[in-house]
mmCIF file of C-alpha atoms and ligand atoms in Angstrom:
data_model
loop_
_atom_site.group_PDB
_atom_site.id
_atom_site.type_symbol
_atom_site.label_atom_id
_atom_site.label_comp_id
_atom_site.label_asym_id
_atom_site.label_seq_id
_atom_site.Cartn_x
_atom_site.Cartn_y
_atom_site.Cartn_z
ATOM 1 C CA MET A 30 -44.780 64.035 74.876
ATOM 2 C CA LYS A 31 -41.221 63.328 76.075
ATOM 3 C CA PRO A 32 -40.017 59.920 74.770
ATOM 4 C CA LYS A 33 -39.449 57.185 77.355
ATOM 5 C CA THR A 34 -35.814 56.670 78.339
ATOM 6 C CA TYR A 35 -34.418 53.154 78.065
ATOM 7 C CA LYS A 36 -31.417 52.087 80.102
ATOM 8 C CA TRP A 37 -29.109 50.013 77.911
ATOM 9 C CA GLY A 38 -26.596 47.466 79.105
ATOM 10 C CA ILE A 39 -23.847 45.834 77.062
ATOM 11 C CA ILE A 40 -22.387 42.346 77.444
ATOM 12 C CA GLY A 41 -18.955 41.778 75.839
ATOM 13 C CA PRO A 42 -17.107 45.100 75.510
ATOM 14 C CA GLY A 43 -15.096 44.253 72.395
ATOM 15 C CA LYS A 44 -14.690 45.930 68.991
ATOM 16 C CA ILE A 45 -18.285 46.020 67.834
ATOM 17 C CA ALA A 46 -19.583 46.990 71.274
ATOM 18 C CA GLY A 47 -17.493 50.186 71.029
ATOM 19 C CA LYS A 48 -18.845 51.110 67.596
ATOM 20 C CA PHE A 49 -22.400 50.299 68.653
ATOM 21 C CA SER A 50 -22.043 52.467 71.775
ATOM 22 C CA GLU A 51 -20.973 55.480 69.690
ATOM 23 C CA ASP A 52 -24.143 55.121 67.601
ATOM 24 C CA LEU A 53 -26.333 54.339 70.617
ATOM 25 C CA ALA A 54 -25.339 57.695 72.093
ATOM 26 C CA LYS A 55 -27.115 59.308 69.093
ATOM 27 C CA VAL A 56 -30.461 57.565 69.703
ATOM 28 C CA PRO A 57 -33.074 59.754 71.433
ATOM 29 C CA GLY A 58 -34.301 58.078 74.601
ATOM 30 C CA ALA A 59 -31.291 55.745 74.898
ATOM 31 C CA GLU A 60 -29.263 55.952 78.092
ATOM 32 C CA LEU A 61 -25.802 54.352 78.058
ATOM 33 C CA TYR A 62 -26.242 52.814 81.466
ATOM 34 C CA ALA A 63 -24.066 49.760 82.182
ATOM 35 C CA VAL A 64 -21.433 47.506 80.673
ATOM 36 C CA ALA A 65 -20.352 44.022 81.726
ATOM 37 C CA SER A 66 -17.120 42.207 81.027
ATOM 38 C CA ARG A 67 -15.636 38.976 82.388
ATOM 39 C CA ASP A 68 -13.038 41.349 83.816
ATOM 40 C CA LYS A 69 -14.037 44.288 86.027
ATOM 41 C CA GLY A 70 -11.078 46.405 84.845
ATOM 42 C CA ARG A 71 -12.074 46.010 81.187
ATOM 43 C CA ALA A 72 -15.656 46.962 82.009
ATOM 44 C CA GLU A 73 -14.481 50.096 83.856
ATOM 45 C CA GLU A 74 -12.223 51.134 80.991
ATOM 46 C CA PHE A 75 -15.023 50.703 78.451
ATOM 47 C CA ALA A 76 -17.541 52.507 80.680
ATOM 48 C CA GLU A 77 -15.196 55.450 81.020
ATOM 49 C CA LYS A 78 -14.409 55.615 77.308
ATOM 50 C CA TYR A 79 -18.042 55.446 76.120
ATOM 51 C CA LYS A 80 -19.599 57.176 79.148
ATOM 52 C CA PHE A 81 -21.640 54.381 80.731
ATOM 53 C CA SER A 82 -22.472 55.059 84.364
ATOM 54 C CA GLN A 83 -22.119 51.470 85.699
ATOM 55 C CA SER A 84 -19.638 48.679 85.084
ATOM 56 C CA TYR A 85 -19.713 45.046 86.141
ATOM 57 C CA GLY A 86 -17.085 42.299 86.286
ATOM 58 C CA SER A 87 -19.587 39.569 85.377
ATOM 59 C CA TYR A 88 -22.440 39.223 82.912
ATOM 60 C CA GLU A 89 -24.744 37.904 85.662
ATOM 61 C CA GLU A 90 -24.488 41.147 87.667
ATOM 62 C CA LEU A 91 -25.615 43.199 84.673
ATOM 63 C CA ALA A 92 -28.482 40.807 83.903
ATOM 64 C CA GLN A 93 -29.628 41.073 87.547
ATOM 65 C CA ASP A 94 -29.475 44.884 87.707
ATOM 66 C CA LYS A 95 -33.100 45.940 88.149
ATOM 67 C CA GLU A 96 -32.479 49.291 86.421
ATOM 68 C CA VAL A 97 -31.532 47.790 83.044
ATOM 69 C CA ASP A 98 -34.208 47.729 80.312
ATOM 70 C CA ILE A 99 -32.380 46.430 77.230
ATOM 71 C CA ILE A 100 -29.191 44.360 76.887
ATOM 72 C CA TYR A 101 -27.085 44.315 73.729
ATOM 73 C CA ILE A 102 -25.028 41.111 73.445
ATOM 74 C CA ALA A 103 -21.702 41.482 71.635
ATOM 75 C CA THR A 104 -19.760 38.362 72.610
ATOM 76 C CA PRO A 105 -18.396 35.787 70.093
ATOM 77 C CA HIS A 106 -21.157 33.802 68.335
ATOM 78 C CA VAL A 107 -20.762 30.668 70.470
ATOM 79 C CA PHE A 108 -21.910 32.556 73.580
ATOM 80 C CA HIS A 109 -24.948 34.300 72.056
ATOM 81 C CA CYS A 110 -27.396 31.591 73.114
ATOM 82 C CA GLU A 111 -26.243 31.265 76.734
ATOM 83 C CA ASN A 112 -25.897 35.060 77.190
ATOM 84 C CA THR A 113 -29.356 35.642 75.708
ATOM 85 C CA LEU A 114 -30.955 33.016 77.962
ATOM 86 C CA LEU A 115 -29.324 34.655 80.996
ATOM 87 C CA CYS A 116 -30.815 38.046 80.094
ATOM 88 C CA LEU A 117 -34.265 36.702 79.199
ATOM 89 C CA ARG A 118 -34.491 34.778 82.493
ATOM 90 C CA ASN A 119 -33.860 38.115 84.193
ATOM 91 C CA LYS A 120 -36.632 39.735 82.144
ATOM 92 C CA LYS A 121 -34.358 41.968 80.096
ATOM 93 C CA ALA A 122 -35.160 42.854 76.495
ATOM 94 C CA VAL A 123 -32.361 41.547 74.255
ATOM 95 C CA LEU A 124 -30.720 42.748 71.067
ATOM 96 C CA CYS A 125 -28.246 39.985 70.206
ATOM 97 C CA GLU A 126 -25.501 40.409 67.606
ATOM 98 C CA LYS A 127 -25.490 38.432 64.374
ATOM 99 C CA PRO A 128 -25.307 35.514 63.852
ATOM 100 C CA PHE A 129 -28.135 35.004 66.352
ATOM 101 C CA ALA A 130 -26.532 31.728 67.502
ATOM 102 C CA MET A 131 -24.541 28.769 66.157
ATOM 103 C CA ASN A 132 -27.435 26.753 64.714
ATOM 104 C CA SER A 133 -31.215 26.450 64.451
ATOM 105 C CA GLU A 134 -31.507 24.424 67.633
ATOM 106 C CA GLU A 135 -30.017 27.295 69.659
ATOM 107 C CA VAL A 136 -32.184 29.853 67.843
ATOM 108 C CA SER A 137 -35.295 27.842 68.788
ATOM 109 C CA LYS A 138 -34.216 27.730 72.458
ATOM 110 C CA MET A 139 -33.759 31.516 72.495
ATOM 111 C CA ILE A 140 -37.124 32.200 70.859
ATOM 112 C CA GLU A 141 -38.915 29.771 73.181
ATOM 113 C CA ALA A 142 -37.300 31.481 76.205
ATOM 114 C CA ALA A 143 -38.392 34.930 74.966
ATOM 115 C CA LYS A 144 -41.943 33.627 74.629
ATOM 116 C CA GLU A 145 -41.858 31.875 78.012
ATOM 117 C CA HIS A 146 -40.649 35.002 79.822
ATOM 118 C CA ASN A 147 -42.706 37.337 77.612
ATOM 119 C CA VAL A 148 -39.665 39.518 76.888
ATOM 120 C CA PHE A 149 -38.526 41.235 73.678
ATOM 121 C CA LEU A 150 -35.798 39.511 71.659
ATOM 122 C CA MET A 151 -34.275 40.435 68.283
ATOM 123 C CA GLU A 152 -31.273 39.401 66.196
ATOM 124 C CA GLY A 153 -29.027 42.402 65.480
ATOM 125 C CA MET A 154 -29.334 42.087 61.692
ATOM 126 C CA TRP A 155 -28.808 45.832 61.571
ATOM 127 C CA THR A 156 -28.553 46.150 57.765
ATOM 128 C CA VAL A 157 -32.270 45.681 57.290
ATOM 129 C CA PHE A 158 -32.947 48.951 59.143
ATOM 130 C CA LEU A 159 -30.616 51.065 56.981
ATOM 131 C CA PRO A 160 -32.241 53.614 54.648
ATOM 132 C CA HIS A 161 -30.800 52.136 51.427
ATOM 133 C CA TYR A 162 -31.977 48.661 52.385
ATOM 134 C CA GLN A 163 -35.456 49.932 53.174
ATOM 135 C CA TYR A 164 -35.423 51.715 49.804
ATOM 136 C CA LEU A 165 -34.575 48.473 47.987
ATOM 137 C CA LEU A 166 -37.205 46.498 49.873
ATOM 138 C CA GLU A 167 -39.773 49.138 48.934
ATOM 139 C CA LYS A 168 -38.784 48.943 45.236
ATOM 140 C CA ILE A 169 -39.172 45.170 45.305
ATOM 141 C CA LYS A 170 -42.561 45.396 46.980
ATOM 142 C CA SER A 171 -43.837 48.021 44.533
ATOM 143 C CA ARG A 172 -42.425 46.106 41.533
ATOM 144 C CA GLU A 173 -41.328 49.461 40.080
ATOM 145 C CA PHE A 174 -38.343 47.781 38.374
ATOM 146 C CA GLY A 175 -40.222 44.570 37.612
ATOM 147 C CA LYS A 176 -39.194 41.202 39.028
ATOM 148 C CA LEU A 177 -35.790 40.709 40.621
ATOM 149 C CA LEU A 178 -34.036 38.132 38.427
ATOM 150 C CA ASN A 179 -30.482 38.035 39.699
ATOM 151 C CA LEU A 180 -28.495 39.069 42.743
ATOM 152 C CA LYS A 181 -24.728 39.058 43.077
ATOM 153 C CA ALA A 182 -23.330 40.018 46.472
ATOM 154 C CA ASP A 183 -20.043 39.483 48.243
ATOM 155 C CA PHE A 184 -18.291 40.413 51.456
ATOM 156 C CA GLY A 185 -14.621 39.689 51.852
ATOM 157 C CA PHE A 186 -11.779 41.204 53.827
ATOM 158 C CA ALA A 187 -8.249 40.063 54.550
ATOM 159 C CA ALA A 188 -8.125 39.437 58.289
ATOM 160 C CA PRO A 189 -4.739 38.688 59.853
ATOM 161 C CA TYR A 190 -4.290 34.945 60.434
ATOM 162 C CA LEU A 191 -4.565 34.738 64.239
ATOM 163 C CA PRO A 192 -5.618 31.159 65.079
ATOM 164 C CA GLU A 193 -6.493 32.000 68.706
ATOM 165 C CA LYS A 194 -8.744 34.933 67.868
ATOM 166 C CA ARG A 195 -12.459 34.824 67.138
ATOM 167 C CA LEU A 196 -12.319 34.809 63.313
ATOM 168 C CA TYR A 197 -10.030 31.783 62.879
ATOM 169 C CA ASN A 198 -10.821 29.948 66.117
ATOM 170 C CA LYS A 199 -13.277 27.101 65.616
ATOM 171 C CA SER A 200 -14.195 26.916 69.303
ATOM 172 C CA LEU A 201 -15.277 30.591 69.106
ATOM 173 C CA GLY A 202 -17.406 29.937 66.004
ATOM 174 C CA GLY A 203 -14.811 31.257 63.518
ATOM 175 C CA GLY A 204 -15.166 31.293 59.736
ATOM 176 C CA SER A 205 -16.218 33.550 56.896
ATOM 177 C CA LEU A 206 -19.808 32.338 56.542
ATOM 178 C CA LEU A 207 -21.039 33.228 60.024
ATOM 179 C CA ASP A 208 -18.950 36.376 60.286
ATOM 180 C CA VAL A 209 -19.431 38.102 56.908
ATOM 181 C CA GLY A 210 -21.196 35.602 54.612
ATOM 182 C CA ILE A 211 -24.313 36.176 56.669
ATOM 183 C CA TYR A 212 -24.674 39.603 54.965
ATOM 184 C CA PRO A 213 -24.968 38.390 51.350
ATOM 185 C CA VAL A 214 -27.069 35.423 52.527
ATOM 186 C CA PHE A 215 -29.383 37.801 54.382
ATOM 187 C CA ALA A 216 -29.532 40.096 51.340
ATOM 188 C CA ALA A 217 -30.772 37.190 49.202
ATOM 189 C CA LEU A 218 -33.210 36.053 51.885
ATOM 190 C CA SER A 219 -34.682 39.491 52.509
ATOM 191 C CA LEU A 220 -34.821 40.560 48.849
ATOM 192 C CA MET A 221 -35.678 37.243 47.144
ATOM 193 C CA GLY A 222 -36.964 34.863 49.841
ATOM 194 C CA VAL A 223 -36.010 31.315 50.805
ATOM 195 C CA PRO A 224 -34.405 29.543 47.820
ATOM 196 C CA GLU A 225 -35.480 26.124 46.557
ATOM 197 C CA LYS A 226 -31.915 24.939 45.867
ATOM 198 C CA VAL A 227 -28.695 25.749 47.708
ATOM 199 C CA LYS A 228 -25.181 24.904 46.525
ATOM 200 C CA ALA A 229 -21.981 25.875 48.332
ATOM 201 C CA LYS A 230 -18.237 25.315 48.271
ATOM 202 C CA ALA A 231 -15.644 26.461 50.785
ATOM 203 C CA GLU A 232 -11.922 26.598 51.401
ATOM 204 C CA ILE A 233 -11.366 25.074 54.836
ATOM 205 C CA CYS A 234 -8.105 26.179 56.478
ATOM 206 C CA ASN A 235 -5.799 24.588 59.091
ATOM 207 C CA THR A 236 -7.951 25.632 62.032
ATOM 208 C CA GLY A 237 -10.929 23.809 60.495
ATOM 209 C CA ILE A 238 -12.990 26.876 59.585
ATOM 210 C CA ASP A 239 -14.091 28.239 56.189
ATOM 211 C CA GLU A 240 -11.692 30.963 55.049
ATOM 212 C CA SER A 241 -13.908 31.605 52.055
ATOM 213 C CA CYS A 242 -17.183 30.319 50.726
ATOM 214 C CA ILE A 243 -19.099 30.496 47.431
ATOM 215 C CA ILE A 244 -22.849 30.059 47.558
ATOM 216 C CA ASN A 245 -25.489 29.681 44.883
ATOM 217 C CA PHE A 246 -29.232 30.004 45.516
ATOM 218 C CA GLN A 247 -31.784 28.971 42.907
ATOM 219 C CA TYR A 248 -35.439 29.863 42.961
ATOM 220 C CA ASP A 249 -38.377 28.123 41.244
ATOM 221 C CA THR A 250 -39.107 31.394 39.440
ATOM 222 C CA GLY A 251 -35.739 31.065 37.659
ATOM 223 C CA ALA A 252 -34.139 33.789 39.810
ATOM 224 C CA VAL A 253 -30.580 33.162 40.981
ATOM 225 C CA ALA A 254 -28.350 34.571 43.735
ATOM 226 C CA SER A 255 -24.553 34.214 43.544
ATOM 227 C CA LEU A 256 -22.976 35.027 46.872
ATOM 228 C CA ASP A 257 -19.500 34.814 48.247
ATOM 229 C CA CYS A 258 -17.540 35.683 51.343
ATOM 230 C CA ALA A 259 -13.994 35.542 52.644
ATOM 231 C CA ILE A 260 -11.836 36.424 55.621
ATOM 232 C CA ASN A 261 -8.588 35.805 53.726
ATOM 233 C CA ASN A 262 -9.165 38.143 50.799
ATOM 234 C CA THR A 263 -10.572 41.604 50.218
ATOM 235 C CA THR A 264 -13.396 41.465 47.678
ATOM 236 C CA PRO A 265 -15.433 44.360 46.183
ATOM 237 C CA THR A 266 -18.183 43.986 48.834
ATOM 238 C CA THR A 267 -20.887 45.281 46.553
ATOM 239 C CA ALA A 268 -24.281 43.982 45.535
ATOM 240 C CA SER A 269 -25.771 44.090 42.060
ATOM 241 C CA LEU A 270 -29.372 43.402 41.365
ATOM 242 C CA THR A 271 -30.751 42.739 37.908
ATOM 243 C CA PHE A 272 -34.443 43.477 37.624
ATOM 244 C CA GLU A 273 -36.632 43.089 34.529
ATOM 245 C CA LYS A 274 -36.512 46.855 33.901
ATOM 246 C CA ALA A 275 -33.408 48.128 35.726
ATOM 247 C CA THR A 276 -30.027 47.275 37.173
ATOM 248 C CA VAL A 277 -29.179 48.424 40.674
ATOM 249 C CA THR A 278 -25.690 48.459 42.165
ATOM 250 C CA VAL A 279 -25.241 48.922 45.877
ATOM 251 C CA LYS A 280 -21.770 50.320 46.240
ATOM 252 C CA ASN A 281 -18.941 49.276 48.579
ATOM 253 C CA ARG A 282 -19.598 48.242 51.305
ATOM 254 C CA PHE A 283 -23.106 47.157 50.391
ATOM 255 C CA HIS A 284 -24.253 46.276 53.912
ATOM 256 C CA GLU A 285 -23.354 49.683 55.391
ATOM 257 C CA PRO A 286 -24.822 53.175 54.903
ATOM 258 C CA THR A 287 -24.003 53.731 51.259
ATOM 259 C CA SER A 288 -25.178 54.907 47.871
ATOM 260 C CA ILE A 289 -27.086 53.142 45.135
ATOM 261 C CA LEU A 290 -26.630 53.372 41.374
ATOM 262 C CA ILE A 291 -29.717 52.763 39.234
ATOM 263 C CA GLU A 292 -29.510 52.151 35.481
ATOM 264 C CA GLN A 293 -32.857 52.287 33.741
ATOM 265 C CA ASP A 294 -33.859 53.109 30.143
ATOM 266 C CA GLY A 295 -30.222 53.890 29.289
ATOM 267 C CA LYS A 296 -29.936 56.504 32.072
ATOM 268 C CA GLU A 297 -27.914 56.368 35.292
ATOM 269 C CA LYS A 298 -29.049 57.818 38.600
ATOM 270 C CA GLU A 299 -27.092 57.735 41.860
ATOM 271 C CA ILE A 300 -28.898 58.038 45.177
ATOM 272 C CA HIS A 301 -26.945 58.987 48.295
ATOM 273 C CA PHE A 302 -28.361 58.182 51.683
ATOM 274 C CA GLU A 303 -27.299 60.714 54.277
ATOM 275 C CA VAL A 304 -26.403 58.789 57.405
ATOM 276 C CA ASN A 305 -24.396 60.490 60.137
ATOM 277 C CA SER A 306 -23.383 57.334 61.959
ATOM 278 C CA ARG A 307 -22.090 53.827 61.319
ATOM 279 C CA GLY A 308 -25.733 52.758 61.035
ATOM 280 C CA TYR A 309 -26.235 50.859 64.308
ATOM 281 C CA ASN A 310 -28.522 53.584 65.698
ATOM 282 C CA TYR A 311 -31.338 52.446 63.370
ATOM 283 C CA GLU A 312 -31.617 48.965 64.905
ATOM 284 C CA ALA A 313 -31.327 50.405 68.438
ATOM 285 C CA ALA A 314 -34.070 52.974 67.764
ATOM 286 C CA HIS A 315 -36.225 50.187 66.315
ATOM 287 C CA VAL A 316 -35.839 48.101 69.496
ATOM 288 C CA GLN A 317 -36.984 51.078 71.585
ATOM 289 C CA GLN A 318 -39.927 51.669 69.257
ATOM 290 C CA MET A 319 -40.969 48.007 69.588
ATOM 291 C CA LEU A 320 -40.838 48.338 73.386
ATOM 292 C CA ASP A 321 -42.817 51.607 73.220
ATOM 293 C CA GLU A 322 -45.480 49.619 71.369
ATOM 294 C CA GLY A 323 -45.406 46.857 74.001
ATOM 295 C CA ARG A 324 -44.104 44.221 71.565
ATOM 296 C CA THR A 325 -41.981 41.164 72.356
ATOM 297 C CA GLU A 326 -41.014 40.507 68.728
ATOM 298 C CA SER A 327 -39.762 42.837 65.997
ATOM 299 C CA THR A 328 -42.137 43.631 63.150
ATOM 300 C CA VAL A 329 -39.098 43.819 60.824
ATOM 301 C CA MET A 330 -36.507 41.285 62.007
ATOM 302 C CA SER A 331 -39.045 38.702 63.120
ATOM 303 C CA PHE A 332 -38.421 35.307 64.731
ATOM 304 C CA GLN A 333 -39.431 33.728 61.423
ATOM 305 C CA LYS A 334 -36.729 35.736 59.562
ATOM 306 C CA SER A 335 -34.072 34.689 62.083
ATOM 307 C CA ARG A 336 -35.170 31.057 61.805
ATOM 308 C CA GLU A 337 -35.025 31.227 57.989
ATOM 309 C CA LEU A 338 -31.610 32.892 58.065
ATOM 310 C CA MET A 339 -30.143 30.321 60.450
ATOM 311 C CA GLY A 340 -31.819 27.510 58.484
ATOM 312 C CA LEU A 341 -29.923 28.679 55.379
ATOM 313 C CA LEU A 342 -26.618 29.033 57.260
ATOM 314 C CA ASP A 343 -27.073 25.500 58.669
ATOM 315 C CA LEU A 344 -27.789 24.155 55.192
ATOM 316 C CA ILE A 345 -24.748 25.882 53.689
ATOM 317 C CA ARG A 346 -22.561 24.457 56.469
ATOM 318 C CA THR A 347 -23.927 20.982 55.694
ATOM 319 C CA ARG A 348 -22.955 21.509 52.033
ATOM 320 C CA ILE A 349 -19.395 22.560 52.937
ATOM 321 C CA GLY A 350 -19.003 19.921 55.652
ATOM 322 C CA LEU A 351 -18.405 22.378 58.480
ATOM 323 C CA ILE A 352 -19.579 21.133 61.859
ATOM 324 C CA TYR A 353 -18.869 23.109 65.031
HETATM 325 N N1 NAP B 13 -23.013 44.151 63.505
HETATM 326 C C1 NAP B 13 -21.784 44.256 63.052
HETATM 327 O O1 NAP B 13 -21.468 45.063 62.182
HETATM 328 C C2 NAP B 13 -20.718 43.390 63.639
HETATM 329 C C3 NAP B 13 -19.375 43.685 63.406
HETATM 330 C C4 NAP B 13 -18.406 42.919 64.030
HETATM 331 C C5 NAP B 13 -18.793 41.850 64.829
HETATM 332 N N2 NAP B 13 -20.110 41.567 65.013
HETATM 333 C C6 NAP B 13 -20.522 40.435 65.876
HETATM 334 O O2 NAP B 13 -20.280 40.805 67.222
HETATM 335 C C7 NAP B 13 -19.775 39.701 67.966
HETATM 336 C C8 NAP B 13 -18.464 40.135 68.618
HETATM 337 O O3 NAP B 13 -17.521 40.513 67.636
HETATM 338 P P1 NAP B 13 -16.263 41.476 67.968
HETATM 339 O O4 NAP B 13 -15.519 41.627 66.703
HETATM 340 O O5 NAP B 13 -16.717 42.667 68.685
HETATM 341 O O6 NAP B 13 -15.440 40.509 68.949
HETATM 342 P P2 NAP B 13 -14.333 40.911 70.022
HETATM 343 O O7 NAP B 13 -13.729 42.223 69.690
HETATM 344 O O8 NAP B 13 -13.460 39.720 70.147
HETATM 345 O O9 NAP B 13 -15.191 41.106 71.357
HETATM 346 C C9 NAP B 13 -15.939 40.074 71.907
HETATM 347 C C10 NAP B 13 -16.097 40.304 73.395
HETATM 348 O O10 NAP B 13 -16.756 39.160 73.951
HETATM 349 C C11 NAP B 13 -16.265 38.877 75.246
HETATM 350 N N3 NAP B 13 -15.972 37.438 75.385
HETATM 351 C C12 NAP B 13 -16.612 36.589 76.213
HETATM 352 N N4 NAP B 13 -16.092 35.371 76.151
HETATM 353 C C13 NAP B 13 -15.065 35.443 75.287
HETATM 354 C C14 NAP B 13 -14.096 34.488 74.862
HETATM 355 N N5 NAP B 13 -14.080 33.223 75.311
HETATM 356 N N6 NAP B 13 -13.180 34.891 73.972
HETATM 357 C C15 NAP B 13 -13.171 36.156 73.512
HETATM 358 N N7 NAP B 13 -14.071 37.115 73.896
HETATM 359 C C16 NAP B 13 -14.990 36.746 74.796
HETATM 360 C C17 NAP B 13 -15.006 39.715 75.440
HETATM 361 O O11 NAP B 13 -15.304 40.659 76.440
HETATM 362 P P3 NAP B 13 -14.939 40.399 77.986
HETATM 363 O O12 NAP B 13 -13.966 39.273 78.052
HETATM 364 O O13 NAP B 13 -14.339 41.702 78.392
HETATM 365 O O14 NAP B 13 -16.218 40.081 78.667
HETATM 366 C C18 NAP B 13 -14.766 40.432 74.128
HETATM 367 O O15 NAP B 13 -14.401 41.772 74.267
HETATM 368 C C19 NAP B 13 -19.645 38.549 66.976
HETATM 369 O O16 NAP B 13 -20.725 37.669 67.135
HETATM 370 C C20 NAP B 13 -19.701 39.203 65.607
HETATM 371 O O17 NAP B 13 -20.342 38.418 64.612
HETATM 372 C C21 NAP B 13 -21.061 42.323 64.440
#
């Protein structure tokens, strides 16, 4: 049987929207249909570059287009909640970029709206759909390497200091935790669960956002996660996992399609995961599969997972005294 075709729309044609579109074009059954910008000219330019057939000069017009099935939201974090609510009210399925929103209160509003309108909604925590991540989750479930005792993960890059731009601008939700720290935090959450104790320290810069952050999770089982992130410094961006019977290193950059090194019984084995994309096609294909199955919530990146993730990010921000 021929797969159903889904017409995708994009809100916020910035950097990530371009990369996502390139991967979306590789997903069977995905039609690059429409793009919306606050500026009609920018929407037209993006549509031409990535081969979308429609372009709109407002987000409302895209949300109201009866042809659109799924909308991918790629605006700065502070707009995720309002953009998502707009799409859900118009009965569009939504894939919203990470972080899902600015805090747990907004996440709850979005989930309640999805339930009220009976429409699919998912946070674009794309890493969880990558083959190497699925492999690790499977190993943890099967206990092949024994219990996971320790996780170390980091994500840091040296972004130019541009106070007006998204990363350093507090009014746009800037800071290292929500931009890149979310990856190590999500790694700990998805591989080890919700920690019992959370400690965190950050360097707050002139614009009032966290340029870097160090986080420590402790679990009742004795397991520990040491996580850090930065937007003012390039760090190895790897993850190492110590199990009872093996050590696993997820190479640079650990959240992307990558390879894994396993050391067990004195032997080393490297596993390469063949991925012919940046990796965003996996989450997009998953959204379509969920819609094929008539679901309004992902079986992988569930509402509960998004709530837990935002709960941890809120708690870390309380520890470092960062209030938006
Ligand atoms: N999954 C990933 O790997 C990944 C990677 C990078 C970023 N992200 C996430 O994606 C989101 C966007 O990041 P980005 O790096 O693509 O940002 P970006 O390049 O700045 O693009 C954001 C877009 O949002 C729109 N926008 C609406 N209101 C805006 C405002 N007041 N100021 C600036 N832009 C505004 C703009 O489009 P118009 O003005 O044309 O409408 C702009 O092109 C963030 O939430 C980020 O966390 C995810």
